[in-house]
Structure formats: C-alpha cells, structure tokens
PDB file of C-alpha atoms in Angstrom:
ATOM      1  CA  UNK T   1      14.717  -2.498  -5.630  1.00 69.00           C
ATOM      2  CA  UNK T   2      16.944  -5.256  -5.284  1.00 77.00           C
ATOM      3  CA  UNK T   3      18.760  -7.654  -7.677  1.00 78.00           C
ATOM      4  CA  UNK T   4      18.721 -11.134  -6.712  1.00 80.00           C
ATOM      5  CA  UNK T   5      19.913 -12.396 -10.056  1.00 83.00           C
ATOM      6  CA  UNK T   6      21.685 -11.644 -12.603  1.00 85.00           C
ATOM      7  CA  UNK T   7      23.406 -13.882 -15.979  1.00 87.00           C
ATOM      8  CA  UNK T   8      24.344 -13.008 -19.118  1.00 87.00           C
ATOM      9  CA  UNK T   9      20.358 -13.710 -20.140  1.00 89.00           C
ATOM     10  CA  UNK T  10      18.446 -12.892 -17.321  1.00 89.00           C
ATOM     11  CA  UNK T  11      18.271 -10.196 -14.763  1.00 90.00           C
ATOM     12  CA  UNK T  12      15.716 -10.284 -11.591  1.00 90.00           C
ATOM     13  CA  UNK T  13      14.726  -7.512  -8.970  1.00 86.00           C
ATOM     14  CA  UNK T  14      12.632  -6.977  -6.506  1.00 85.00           C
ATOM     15  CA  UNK T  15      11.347  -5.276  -3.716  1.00 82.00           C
ATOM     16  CA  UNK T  16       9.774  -5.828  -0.654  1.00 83.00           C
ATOM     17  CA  UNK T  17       8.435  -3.069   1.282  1.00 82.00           C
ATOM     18  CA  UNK T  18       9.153  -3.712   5.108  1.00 84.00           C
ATOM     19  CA  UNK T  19       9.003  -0.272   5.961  1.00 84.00           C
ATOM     20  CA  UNK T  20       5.667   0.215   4.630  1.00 85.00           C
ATOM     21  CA  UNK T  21       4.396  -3.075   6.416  1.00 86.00           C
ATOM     22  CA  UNK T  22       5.907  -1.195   9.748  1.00 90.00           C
ATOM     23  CA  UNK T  23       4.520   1.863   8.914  1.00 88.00           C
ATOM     24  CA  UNK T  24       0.741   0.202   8.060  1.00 88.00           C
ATOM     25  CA  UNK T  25       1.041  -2.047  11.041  1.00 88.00           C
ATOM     26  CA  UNK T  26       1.895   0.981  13.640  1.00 90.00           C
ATOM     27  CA  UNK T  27      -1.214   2.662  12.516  1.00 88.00           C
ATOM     28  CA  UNK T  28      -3.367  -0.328  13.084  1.00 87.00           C
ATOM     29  CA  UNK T  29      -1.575  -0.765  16.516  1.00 86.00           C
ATOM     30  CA  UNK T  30      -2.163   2.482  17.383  1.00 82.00           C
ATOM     31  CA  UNK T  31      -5.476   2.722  16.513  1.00 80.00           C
ATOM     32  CA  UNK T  32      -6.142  -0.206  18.691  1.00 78.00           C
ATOM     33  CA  UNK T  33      -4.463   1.249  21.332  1.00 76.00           C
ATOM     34  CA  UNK T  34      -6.644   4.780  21.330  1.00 70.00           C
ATOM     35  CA  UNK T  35      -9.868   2.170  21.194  1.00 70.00           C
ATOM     36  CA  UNK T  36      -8.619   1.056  24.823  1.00 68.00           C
ATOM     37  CA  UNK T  37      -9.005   4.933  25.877  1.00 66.00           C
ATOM     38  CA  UNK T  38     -12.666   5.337  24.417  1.00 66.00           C
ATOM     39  CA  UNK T  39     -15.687   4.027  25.669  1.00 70.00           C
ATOM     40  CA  UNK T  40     -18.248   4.270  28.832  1.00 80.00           C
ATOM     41  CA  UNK T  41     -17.108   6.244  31.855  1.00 82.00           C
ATOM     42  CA  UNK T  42     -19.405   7.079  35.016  1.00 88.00           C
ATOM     43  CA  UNK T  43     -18.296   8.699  38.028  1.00 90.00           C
ATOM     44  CA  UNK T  44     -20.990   7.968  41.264  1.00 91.00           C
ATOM     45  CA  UNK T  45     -20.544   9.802  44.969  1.00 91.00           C
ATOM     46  CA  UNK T  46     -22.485   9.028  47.757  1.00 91.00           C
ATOM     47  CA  UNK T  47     -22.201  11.376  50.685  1.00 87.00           C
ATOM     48  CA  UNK T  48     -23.147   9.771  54.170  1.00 81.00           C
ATOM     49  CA  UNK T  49     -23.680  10.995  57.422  1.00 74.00           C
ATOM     50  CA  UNK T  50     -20.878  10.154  58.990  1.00 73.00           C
ATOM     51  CA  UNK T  51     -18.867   8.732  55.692  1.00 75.00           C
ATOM     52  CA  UNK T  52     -18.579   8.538  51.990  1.00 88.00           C
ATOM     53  CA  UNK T  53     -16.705   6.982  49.200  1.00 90.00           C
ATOM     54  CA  UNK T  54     -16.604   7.593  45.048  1.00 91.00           C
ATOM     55  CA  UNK T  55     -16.422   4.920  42.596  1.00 91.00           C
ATOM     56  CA  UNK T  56     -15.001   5.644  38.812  1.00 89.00           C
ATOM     57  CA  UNK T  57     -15.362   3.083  36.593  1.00 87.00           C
ATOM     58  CA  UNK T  58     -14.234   3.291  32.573  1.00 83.00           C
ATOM     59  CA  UNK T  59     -15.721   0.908  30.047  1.00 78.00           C
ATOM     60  CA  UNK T  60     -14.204  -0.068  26.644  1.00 73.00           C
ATOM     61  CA  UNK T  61     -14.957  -2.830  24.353  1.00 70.00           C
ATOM     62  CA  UNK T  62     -11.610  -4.402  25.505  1.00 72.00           C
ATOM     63  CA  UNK T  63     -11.515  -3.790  29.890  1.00 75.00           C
ATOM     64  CA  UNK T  64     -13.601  -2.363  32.079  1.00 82.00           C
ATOM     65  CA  UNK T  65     -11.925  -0.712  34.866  1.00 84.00           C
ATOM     66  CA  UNK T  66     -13.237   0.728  38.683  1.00 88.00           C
ATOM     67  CA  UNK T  67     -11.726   2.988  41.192  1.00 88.00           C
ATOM     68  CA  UNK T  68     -12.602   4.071  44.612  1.00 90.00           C
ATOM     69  CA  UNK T  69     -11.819   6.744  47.066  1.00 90.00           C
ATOM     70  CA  UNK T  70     -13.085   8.605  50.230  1.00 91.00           C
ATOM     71  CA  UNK T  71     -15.404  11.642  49.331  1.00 89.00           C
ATOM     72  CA  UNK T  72     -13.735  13.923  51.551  1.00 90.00           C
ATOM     73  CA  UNK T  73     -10.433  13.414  49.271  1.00 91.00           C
ATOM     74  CA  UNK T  74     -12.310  15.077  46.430  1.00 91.00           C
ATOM     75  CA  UNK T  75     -11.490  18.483  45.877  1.00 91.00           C
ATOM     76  CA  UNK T  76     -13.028  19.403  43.074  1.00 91.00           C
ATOM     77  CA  UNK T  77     -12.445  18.951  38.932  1.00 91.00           C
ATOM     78  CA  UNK T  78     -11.360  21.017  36.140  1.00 92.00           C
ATOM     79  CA  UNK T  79     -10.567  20.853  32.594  1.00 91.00           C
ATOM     80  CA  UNK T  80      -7.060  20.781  31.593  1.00 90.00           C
ATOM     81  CA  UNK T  81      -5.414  21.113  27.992  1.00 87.00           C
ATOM     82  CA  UNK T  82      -2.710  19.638  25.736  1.00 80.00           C
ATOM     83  CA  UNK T  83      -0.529  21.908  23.570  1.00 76.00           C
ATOM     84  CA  UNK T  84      -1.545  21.221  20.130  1.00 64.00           C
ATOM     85  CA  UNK T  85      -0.263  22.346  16.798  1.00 65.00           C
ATOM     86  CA  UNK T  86      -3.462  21.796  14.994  1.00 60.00           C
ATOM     87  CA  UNK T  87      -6.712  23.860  14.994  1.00 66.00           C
ATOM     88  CA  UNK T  88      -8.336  21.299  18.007  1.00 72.00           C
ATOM     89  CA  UNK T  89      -7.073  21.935  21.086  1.00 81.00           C
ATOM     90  CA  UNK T  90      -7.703  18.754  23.077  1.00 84.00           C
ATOM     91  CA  UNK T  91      -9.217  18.902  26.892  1.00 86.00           C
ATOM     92  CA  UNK T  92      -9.510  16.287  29.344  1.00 86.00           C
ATOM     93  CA  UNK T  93     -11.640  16.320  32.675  1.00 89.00           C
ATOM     94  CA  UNK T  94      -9.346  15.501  35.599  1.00 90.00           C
ATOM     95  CA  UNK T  95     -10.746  15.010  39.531  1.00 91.00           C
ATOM     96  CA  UNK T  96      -8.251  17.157  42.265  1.00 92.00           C
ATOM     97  CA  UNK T  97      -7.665  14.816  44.953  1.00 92.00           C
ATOM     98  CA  UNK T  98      -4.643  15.887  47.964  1.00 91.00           C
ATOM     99  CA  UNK T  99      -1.491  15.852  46.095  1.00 88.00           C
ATOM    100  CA  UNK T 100      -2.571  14.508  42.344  1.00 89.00           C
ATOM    101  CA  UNK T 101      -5.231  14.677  39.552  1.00 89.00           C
ATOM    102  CA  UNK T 102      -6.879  11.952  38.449  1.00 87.00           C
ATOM    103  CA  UNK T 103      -8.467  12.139  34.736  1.00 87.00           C
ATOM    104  CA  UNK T 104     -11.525  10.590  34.811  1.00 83.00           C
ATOM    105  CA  UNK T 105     -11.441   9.536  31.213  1.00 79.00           C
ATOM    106  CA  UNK T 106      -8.059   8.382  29.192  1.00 75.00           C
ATOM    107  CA  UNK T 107      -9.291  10.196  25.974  1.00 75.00           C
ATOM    108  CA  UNK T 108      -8.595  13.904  25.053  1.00 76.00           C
ATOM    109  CA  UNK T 109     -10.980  15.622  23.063  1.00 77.00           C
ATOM    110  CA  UNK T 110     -11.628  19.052  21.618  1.00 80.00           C
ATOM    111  CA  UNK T 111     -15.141  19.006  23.004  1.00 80.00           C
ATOM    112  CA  UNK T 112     -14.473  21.527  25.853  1.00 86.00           C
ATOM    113  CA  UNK T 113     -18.264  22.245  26.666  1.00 89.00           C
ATOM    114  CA  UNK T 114     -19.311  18.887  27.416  1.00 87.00           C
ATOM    115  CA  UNK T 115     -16.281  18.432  29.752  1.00 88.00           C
ATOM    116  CA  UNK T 116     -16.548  21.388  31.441  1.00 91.00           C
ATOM    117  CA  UNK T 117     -20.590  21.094  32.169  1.00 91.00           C
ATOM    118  CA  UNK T 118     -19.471  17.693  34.145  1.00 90.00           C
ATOM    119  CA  UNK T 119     -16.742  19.894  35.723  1.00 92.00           C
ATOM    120  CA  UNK T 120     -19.382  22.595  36.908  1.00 93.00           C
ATOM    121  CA  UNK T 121     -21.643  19.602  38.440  1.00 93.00           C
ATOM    122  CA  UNK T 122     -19.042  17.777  40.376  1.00 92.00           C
ATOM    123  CA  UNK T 123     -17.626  21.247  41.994  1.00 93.00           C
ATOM    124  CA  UNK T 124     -21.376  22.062  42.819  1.00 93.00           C
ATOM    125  CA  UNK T 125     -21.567  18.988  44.699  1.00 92.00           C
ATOM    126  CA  UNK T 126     -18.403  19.196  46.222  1.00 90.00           C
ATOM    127  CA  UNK T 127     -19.328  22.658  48.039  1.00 91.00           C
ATOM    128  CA  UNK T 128     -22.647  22.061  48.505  1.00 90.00           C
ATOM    129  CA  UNK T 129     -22.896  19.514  51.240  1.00 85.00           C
ATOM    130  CA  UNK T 130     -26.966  19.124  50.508  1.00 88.00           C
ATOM    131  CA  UNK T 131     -26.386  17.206  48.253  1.00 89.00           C
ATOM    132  CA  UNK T 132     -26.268  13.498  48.926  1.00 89.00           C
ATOM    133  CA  UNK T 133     -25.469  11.897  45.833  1.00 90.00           C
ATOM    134  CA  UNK T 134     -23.717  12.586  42.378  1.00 90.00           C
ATOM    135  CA  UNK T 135     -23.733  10.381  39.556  1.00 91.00           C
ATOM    136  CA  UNK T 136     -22.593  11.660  35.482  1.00 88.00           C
ATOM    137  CA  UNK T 137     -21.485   9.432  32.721  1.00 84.00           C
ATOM    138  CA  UNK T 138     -20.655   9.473  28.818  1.00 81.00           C
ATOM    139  CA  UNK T 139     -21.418   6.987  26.606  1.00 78.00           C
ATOM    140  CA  UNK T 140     -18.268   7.287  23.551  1.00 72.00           C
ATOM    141  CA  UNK T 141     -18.310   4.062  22.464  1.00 67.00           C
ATOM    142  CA  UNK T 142     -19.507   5.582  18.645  1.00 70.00           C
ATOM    143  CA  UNK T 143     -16.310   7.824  19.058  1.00 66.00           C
ATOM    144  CA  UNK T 144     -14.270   4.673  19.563  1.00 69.00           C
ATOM    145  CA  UNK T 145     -15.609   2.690  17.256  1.00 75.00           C
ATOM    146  CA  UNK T 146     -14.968   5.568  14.762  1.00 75.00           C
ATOM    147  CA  UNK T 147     -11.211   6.547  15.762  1.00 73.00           C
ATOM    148  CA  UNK T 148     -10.570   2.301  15.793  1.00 76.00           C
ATOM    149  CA  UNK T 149     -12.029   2.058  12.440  1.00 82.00           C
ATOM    150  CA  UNK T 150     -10.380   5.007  10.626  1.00 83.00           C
ATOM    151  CA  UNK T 151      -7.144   4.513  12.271  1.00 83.00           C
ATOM    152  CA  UNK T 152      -6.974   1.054  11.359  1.00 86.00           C
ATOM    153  CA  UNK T 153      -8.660   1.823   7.930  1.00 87.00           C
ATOM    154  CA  UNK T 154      -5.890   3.853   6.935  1.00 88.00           C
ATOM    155  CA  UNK T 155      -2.850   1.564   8.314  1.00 88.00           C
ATOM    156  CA  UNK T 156      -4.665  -1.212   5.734  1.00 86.00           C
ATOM    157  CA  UNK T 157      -4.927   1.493   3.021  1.00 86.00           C
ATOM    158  CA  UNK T 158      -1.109   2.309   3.464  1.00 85.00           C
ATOM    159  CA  UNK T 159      -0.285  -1.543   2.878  1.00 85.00           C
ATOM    160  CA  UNK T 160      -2.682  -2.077   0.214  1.00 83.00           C
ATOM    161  CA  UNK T 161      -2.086   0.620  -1.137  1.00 78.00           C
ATOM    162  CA  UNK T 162       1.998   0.865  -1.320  1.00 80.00           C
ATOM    163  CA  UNK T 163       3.113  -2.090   0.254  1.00 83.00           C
ATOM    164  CA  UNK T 164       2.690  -4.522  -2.816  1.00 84.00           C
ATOM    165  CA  UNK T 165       5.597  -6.764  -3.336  1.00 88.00           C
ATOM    166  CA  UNK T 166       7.483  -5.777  -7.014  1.00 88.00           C
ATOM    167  CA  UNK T 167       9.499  -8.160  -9.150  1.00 90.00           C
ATOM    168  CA  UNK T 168      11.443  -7.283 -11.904  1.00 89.00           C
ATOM    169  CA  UNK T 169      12.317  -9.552 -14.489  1.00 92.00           C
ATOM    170  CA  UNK T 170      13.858  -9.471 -17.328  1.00 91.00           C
ATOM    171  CA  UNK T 171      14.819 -12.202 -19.792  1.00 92.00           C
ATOM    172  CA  UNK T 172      17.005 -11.963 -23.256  1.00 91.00           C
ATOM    173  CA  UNK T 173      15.666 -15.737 -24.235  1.00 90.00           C
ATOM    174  CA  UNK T 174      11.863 -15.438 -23.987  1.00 91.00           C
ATOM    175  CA  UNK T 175      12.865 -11.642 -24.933  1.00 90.00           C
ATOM    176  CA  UNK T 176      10.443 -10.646 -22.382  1.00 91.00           C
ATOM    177  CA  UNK T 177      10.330  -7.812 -19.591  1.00 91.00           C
ATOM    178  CA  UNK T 178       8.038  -9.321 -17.132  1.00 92.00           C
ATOM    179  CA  UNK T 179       6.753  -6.571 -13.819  1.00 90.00           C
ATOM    180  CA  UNK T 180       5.190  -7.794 -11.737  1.00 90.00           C
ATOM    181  CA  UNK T 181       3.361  -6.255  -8.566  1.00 86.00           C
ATOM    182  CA  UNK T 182       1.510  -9.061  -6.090  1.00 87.00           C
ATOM    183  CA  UNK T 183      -0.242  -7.337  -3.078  1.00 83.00           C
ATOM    184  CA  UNK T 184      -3.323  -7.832  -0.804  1.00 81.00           C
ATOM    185  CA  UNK T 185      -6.137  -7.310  -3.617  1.00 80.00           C
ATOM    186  CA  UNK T 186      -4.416  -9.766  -5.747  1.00 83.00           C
ATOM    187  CA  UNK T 187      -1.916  -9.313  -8.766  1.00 87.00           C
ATOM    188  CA  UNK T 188      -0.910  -6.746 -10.920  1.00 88.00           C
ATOM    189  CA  UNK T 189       1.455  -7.818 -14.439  1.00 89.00           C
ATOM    190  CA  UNK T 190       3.092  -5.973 -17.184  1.00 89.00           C
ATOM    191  CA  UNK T 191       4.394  -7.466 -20.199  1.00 91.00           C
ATOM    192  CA  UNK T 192       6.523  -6.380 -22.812  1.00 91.00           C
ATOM    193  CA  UNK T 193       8.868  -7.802 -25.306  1.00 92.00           C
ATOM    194  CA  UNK T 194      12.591  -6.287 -24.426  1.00 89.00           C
ATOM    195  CA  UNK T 195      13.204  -5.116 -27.612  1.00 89.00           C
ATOM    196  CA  UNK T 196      10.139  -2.428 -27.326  1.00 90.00           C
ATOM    197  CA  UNK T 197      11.734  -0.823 -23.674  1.00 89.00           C
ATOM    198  CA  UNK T 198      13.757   2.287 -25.190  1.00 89.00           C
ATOM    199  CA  UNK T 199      15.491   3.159 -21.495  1.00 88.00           C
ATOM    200  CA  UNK T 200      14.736   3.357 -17.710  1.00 88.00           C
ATOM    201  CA  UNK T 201      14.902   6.939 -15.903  1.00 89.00           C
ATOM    202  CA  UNK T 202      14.839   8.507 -12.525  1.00 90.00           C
ATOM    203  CA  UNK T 203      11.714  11.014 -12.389  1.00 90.00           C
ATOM    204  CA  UNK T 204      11.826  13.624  -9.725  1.00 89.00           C
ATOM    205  CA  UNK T 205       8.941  15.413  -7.785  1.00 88.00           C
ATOM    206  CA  UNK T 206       9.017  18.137  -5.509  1.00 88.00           C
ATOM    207  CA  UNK T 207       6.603  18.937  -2.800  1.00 84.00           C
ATOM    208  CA  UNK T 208       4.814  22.215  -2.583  1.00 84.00           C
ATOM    209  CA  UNK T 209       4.153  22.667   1.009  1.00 83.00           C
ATOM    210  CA  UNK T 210       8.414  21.127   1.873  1.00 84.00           C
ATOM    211  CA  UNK T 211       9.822  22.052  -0.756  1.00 84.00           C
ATOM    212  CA  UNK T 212      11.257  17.978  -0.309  1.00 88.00           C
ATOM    213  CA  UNK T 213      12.350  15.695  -3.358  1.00 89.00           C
ATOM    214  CA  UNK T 214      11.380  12.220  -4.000  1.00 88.00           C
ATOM    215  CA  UNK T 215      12.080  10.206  -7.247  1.00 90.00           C
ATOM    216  CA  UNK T 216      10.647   7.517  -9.130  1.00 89.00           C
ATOM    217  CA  UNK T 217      11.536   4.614 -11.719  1.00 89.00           C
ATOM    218  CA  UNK T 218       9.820   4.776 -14.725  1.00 90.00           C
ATOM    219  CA  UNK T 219      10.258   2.854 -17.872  1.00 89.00           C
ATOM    220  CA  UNK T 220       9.950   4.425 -21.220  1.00 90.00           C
ATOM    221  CA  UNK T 221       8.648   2.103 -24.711  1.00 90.00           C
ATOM    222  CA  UNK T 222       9.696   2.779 -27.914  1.00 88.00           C
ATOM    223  CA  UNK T 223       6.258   4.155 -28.708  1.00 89.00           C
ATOM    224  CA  UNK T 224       7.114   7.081 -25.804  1.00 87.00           C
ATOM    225  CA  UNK T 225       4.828   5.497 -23.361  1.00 89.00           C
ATOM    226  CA  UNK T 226       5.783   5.597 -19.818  1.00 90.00           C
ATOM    227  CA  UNK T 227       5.110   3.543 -16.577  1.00 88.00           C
ATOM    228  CA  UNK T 228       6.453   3.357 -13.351  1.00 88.00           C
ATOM    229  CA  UNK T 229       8.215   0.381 -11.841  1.00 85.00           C
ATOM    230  CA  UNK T 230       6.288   0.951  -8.084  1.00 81.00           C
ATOM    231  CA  UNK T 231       3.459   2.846  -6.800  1.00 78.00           C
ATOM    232  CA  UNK T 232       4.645   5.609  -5.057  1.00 80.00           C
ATOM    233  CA  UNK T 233       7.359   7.907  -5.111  1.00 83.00           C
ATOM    234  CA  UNK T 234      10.424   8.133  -1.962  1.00 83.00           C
ATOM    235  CA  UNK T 235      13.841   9.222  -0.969  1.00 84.00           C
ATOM    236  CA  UNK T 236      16.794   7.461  -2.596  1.00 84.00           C
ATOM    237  CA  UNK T 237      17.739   8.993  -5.924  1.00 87.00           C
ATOM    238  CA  UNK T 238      21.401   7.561  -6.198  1.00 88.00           C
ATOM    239  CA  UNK T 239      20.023   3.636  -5.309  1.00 86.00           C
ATOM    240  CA  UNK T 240      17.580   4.588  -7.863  1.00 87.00           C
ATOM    241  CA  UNK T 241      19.621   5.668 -10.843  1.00 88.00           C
ATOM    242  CA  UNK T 242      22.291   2.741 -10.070  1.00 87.00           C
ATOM    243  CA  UNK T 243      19.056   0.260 -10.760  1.00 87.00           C
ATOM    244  CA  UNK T 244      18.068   2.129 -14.241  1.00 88.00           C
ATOM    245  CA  UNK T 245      21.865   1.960 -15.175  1.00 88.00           C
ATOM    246  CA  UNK T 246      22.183  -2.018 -14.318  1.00 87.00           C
ATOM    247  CA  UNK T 247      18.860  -2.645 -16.523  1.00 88.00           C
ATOM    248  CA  UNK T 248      20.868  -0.417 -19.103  1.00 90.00           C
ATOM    249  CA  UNK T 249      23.622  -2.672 -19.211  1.00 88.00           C
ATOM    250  CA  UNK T 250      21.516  -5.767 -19.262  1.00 88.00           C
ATOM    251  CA  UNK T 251      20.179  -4.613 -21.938  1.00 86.00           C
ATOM    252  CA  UNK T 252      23.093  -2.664 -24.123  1.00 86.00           C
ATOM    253  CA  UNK T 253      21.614   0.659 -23.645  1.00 81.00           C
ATOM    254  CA  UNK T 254      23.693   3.757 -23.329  1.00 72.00           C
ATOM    255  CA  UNK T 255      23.310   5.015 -19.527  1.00 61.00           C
ATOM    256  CA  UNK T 256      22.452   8.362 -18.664  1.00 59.00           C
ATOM    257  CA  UNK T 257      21.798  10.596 -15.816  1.00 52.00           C
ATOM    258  CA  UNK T 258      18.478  12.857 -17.554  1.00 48.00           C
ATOM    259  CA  UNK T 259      15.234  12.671 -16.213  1.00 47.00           C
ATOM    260  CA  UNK T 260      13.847  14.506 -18.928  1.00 49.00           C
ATOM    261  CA  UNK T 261      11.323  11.592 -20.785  1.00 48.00           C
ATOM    262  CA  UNK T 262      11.517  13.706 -24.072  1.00 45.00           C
ATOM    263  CA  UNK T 263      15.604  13.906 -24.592  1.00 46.00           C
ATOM    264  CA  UNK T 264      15.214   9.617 -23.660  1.00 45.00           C
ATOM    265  CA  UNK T 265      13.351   8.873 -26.952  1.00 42.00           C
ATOM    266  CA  UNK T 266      16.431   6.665 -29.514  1.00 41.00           C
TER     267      UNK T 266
END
C-alpha cells in the first residue's frame, strides 16, 4: 500500500497489484501456449515397391502442421519420460530416425499405455516388411480444450480474485474512513466514521507445510471488530507495519508493534 496523499486532514493509499496482474496473465499465457501442443495428430506410411515416404501431421485449434520423410529413415519408436516430482510421470511417443528422435506429438502425458500400444504398432510395421501401409492417430482436442480452460480459468481466478485495486482513504473533515476495493466483478466499499477505528495492526500467519510467514493489515473498531485492508495475505511485514503506524499518526493514535487484536482494544 502506497500513500499518494497526505495533509493535515486527509490521508490516501492505495494499491495496485501489478504482480498479481503478471502472475494471472502468465497463467493465461501459458495455458494458451500448452493448447498449441494438444490436439489431432496422425502418423500415415506407405511402403512401395521400390520407394516410400511418411507424412506426420499435428492438428490444434490454432495450426495445423505436416512433416514428411523417406520410410527407410524410420527406425522404429519408443516411449520416453520426463523426470517429474509429482505422482504422474509424463511420457511422450518419439519416432527414431538416423541421428535424432522426432516426437510425434508436442504434449506429455501420464497415459503410458496408450502411447506405448502406438509404439508396439509402428515397430511391427517397421520389421515386418508385409505390411504395406500404417496409419494411427489421436484425437485430444477434449484434453486441450480442458488444460486451455482450467489453465486460463485459474490465471482469471488469481486476478479476480486478489488483484482488486485498494484505496485507502481517510478524511478528518467528513470524519470518514472510506476502503475501498474496485476489481473485475465490480466494487467492494467500507465505511466508517474515524472516530469508531480503535488502531491498525500487522497480523501474521504461518504456513504448515513451509513453515513461511506472511502478514496482513487489519483494522480493528471500537466495538473489537476486525477487517482486513486487502484480500490476501504476502511477504513484507516491515512496509506493512510502517503503513499501520502512518494511519496512527493521522489519526493521534499511540503506535505499536503487537499483533495481538486483544492487547489493541483502548
């Protein structure tokens, strides 16, 4: 939180929260970005008499792609994996060609059946040369249209949710303490008069799983009810106690370092 003004009657802050804009907008990029990877693949080999060629061609809602290549530069296929720290291990299906792999899909996935039953028929039809003709595909257009609209489900959520713009104002004339929080789904205001706020203090959580701190404004009323000034907790606790300590002095009060709400009642 920010001042941007302050007299001898009045005293405005706010805060605008790039960082969570950033954060919401990467996960909407990125989600657009994995959608490019998911769709339609099909992989078709025709073996001549004296000849033959592949084609690969991958599908998304965005580009459609196509490859080519002699027949005799296909080796075979396998399934590879990516070192993963969660439970899913992801696999990919990649073509062996002389000197380099080729995947014949962008995505990963943890469905290592599926990929390896494609695997199994394209190294059949490699050694058996009876075989004139291979064609497989895999429609995953429903997994792309799920991974776009989760990933870019939760980057809105994120702003929605915690990237609301906060003012903070405060004014000795009107006697009013005016907050203010204006955001996607509209606007959110709190109004009190400023001789009912008994004091401002820095509340402090601590996660289980990190054992990490994060802190919070909150505002206490002379009738010991509490609210915070945003909607979320974060790093930051010295910015945060010098704000509580300039709306103390705006207002008289007698600063102090507790976060204990029960030692703040006057």
């Amino acid at each position: 939180m920010k001042i941007i003004q302050r007299t001898s009657t009045q005293l405005k802050l706010h805060i605008i929260p790039l960082l969570i804009w950033m954060a919401g907008g990467i996960v909407i990029s990125i989600g657009v970005a994995e959608s490019q990877k998911i769709g339609r693949y099909r992989m078709i080999c025709d073996r001549l008499p004296d000849s033959g060629h592949c084609e690969i061609t991958q599908s998304s809602f965005w580009q459609t792609r196509r490859q080519t290549f002699p027949l005799k530069d296909l080796q075979g296929a396998k399934v590879v994996s990516r070192n993963s720290r969660g439970r899913n291990t992801p696999y990919q299906l990649v073509l062996l060609l002389p000197g380099k792999l080729i995947p014949l899909h962008d995505f990963w996935s943890s469905d290592r059946p599926s990929h390896q039953k494609q695997a199994d028929l394209i190294n059949q039809f490699v050694q058996d040369s009876t075989q004139f003709n291979l064609a497989i595909s895999r429609n995953m257009f429903g997994l792309m249209i799920r991974s776009f609209l989760s990933l870019c489900g939760l980057g809105l959520l994120i702003i929605t949710g915690f990237g609301e713009i906060i003012i903070l104002k405060l004014d000795k004339l009107s006697d009013q303490f005016i907050l203010t929080w204006r955001g996607l789904l509209g606007t959110k205001r709190i109004e009190h008069p400023l001789r009912n706020i008994a004091r401002c203090y820095v509340e402090t959580s601590v996660s289980r799983k990190t054992g990490r701190k994060s802190y919070v404004i909150k505002v206490m009323l002379t009738s010991e009810e509490t609210f915070a000034l945003m909607p979320y907790n974060s790093s930051g606790y010295d910015k945060k106690l010098q704000l509580t300590q300039e709306i103390h002095s705006f207002l008289g009060i007698e600063p102090t370092e507790t976060t204990d709400p029960k030692s703040l009642v006057p």
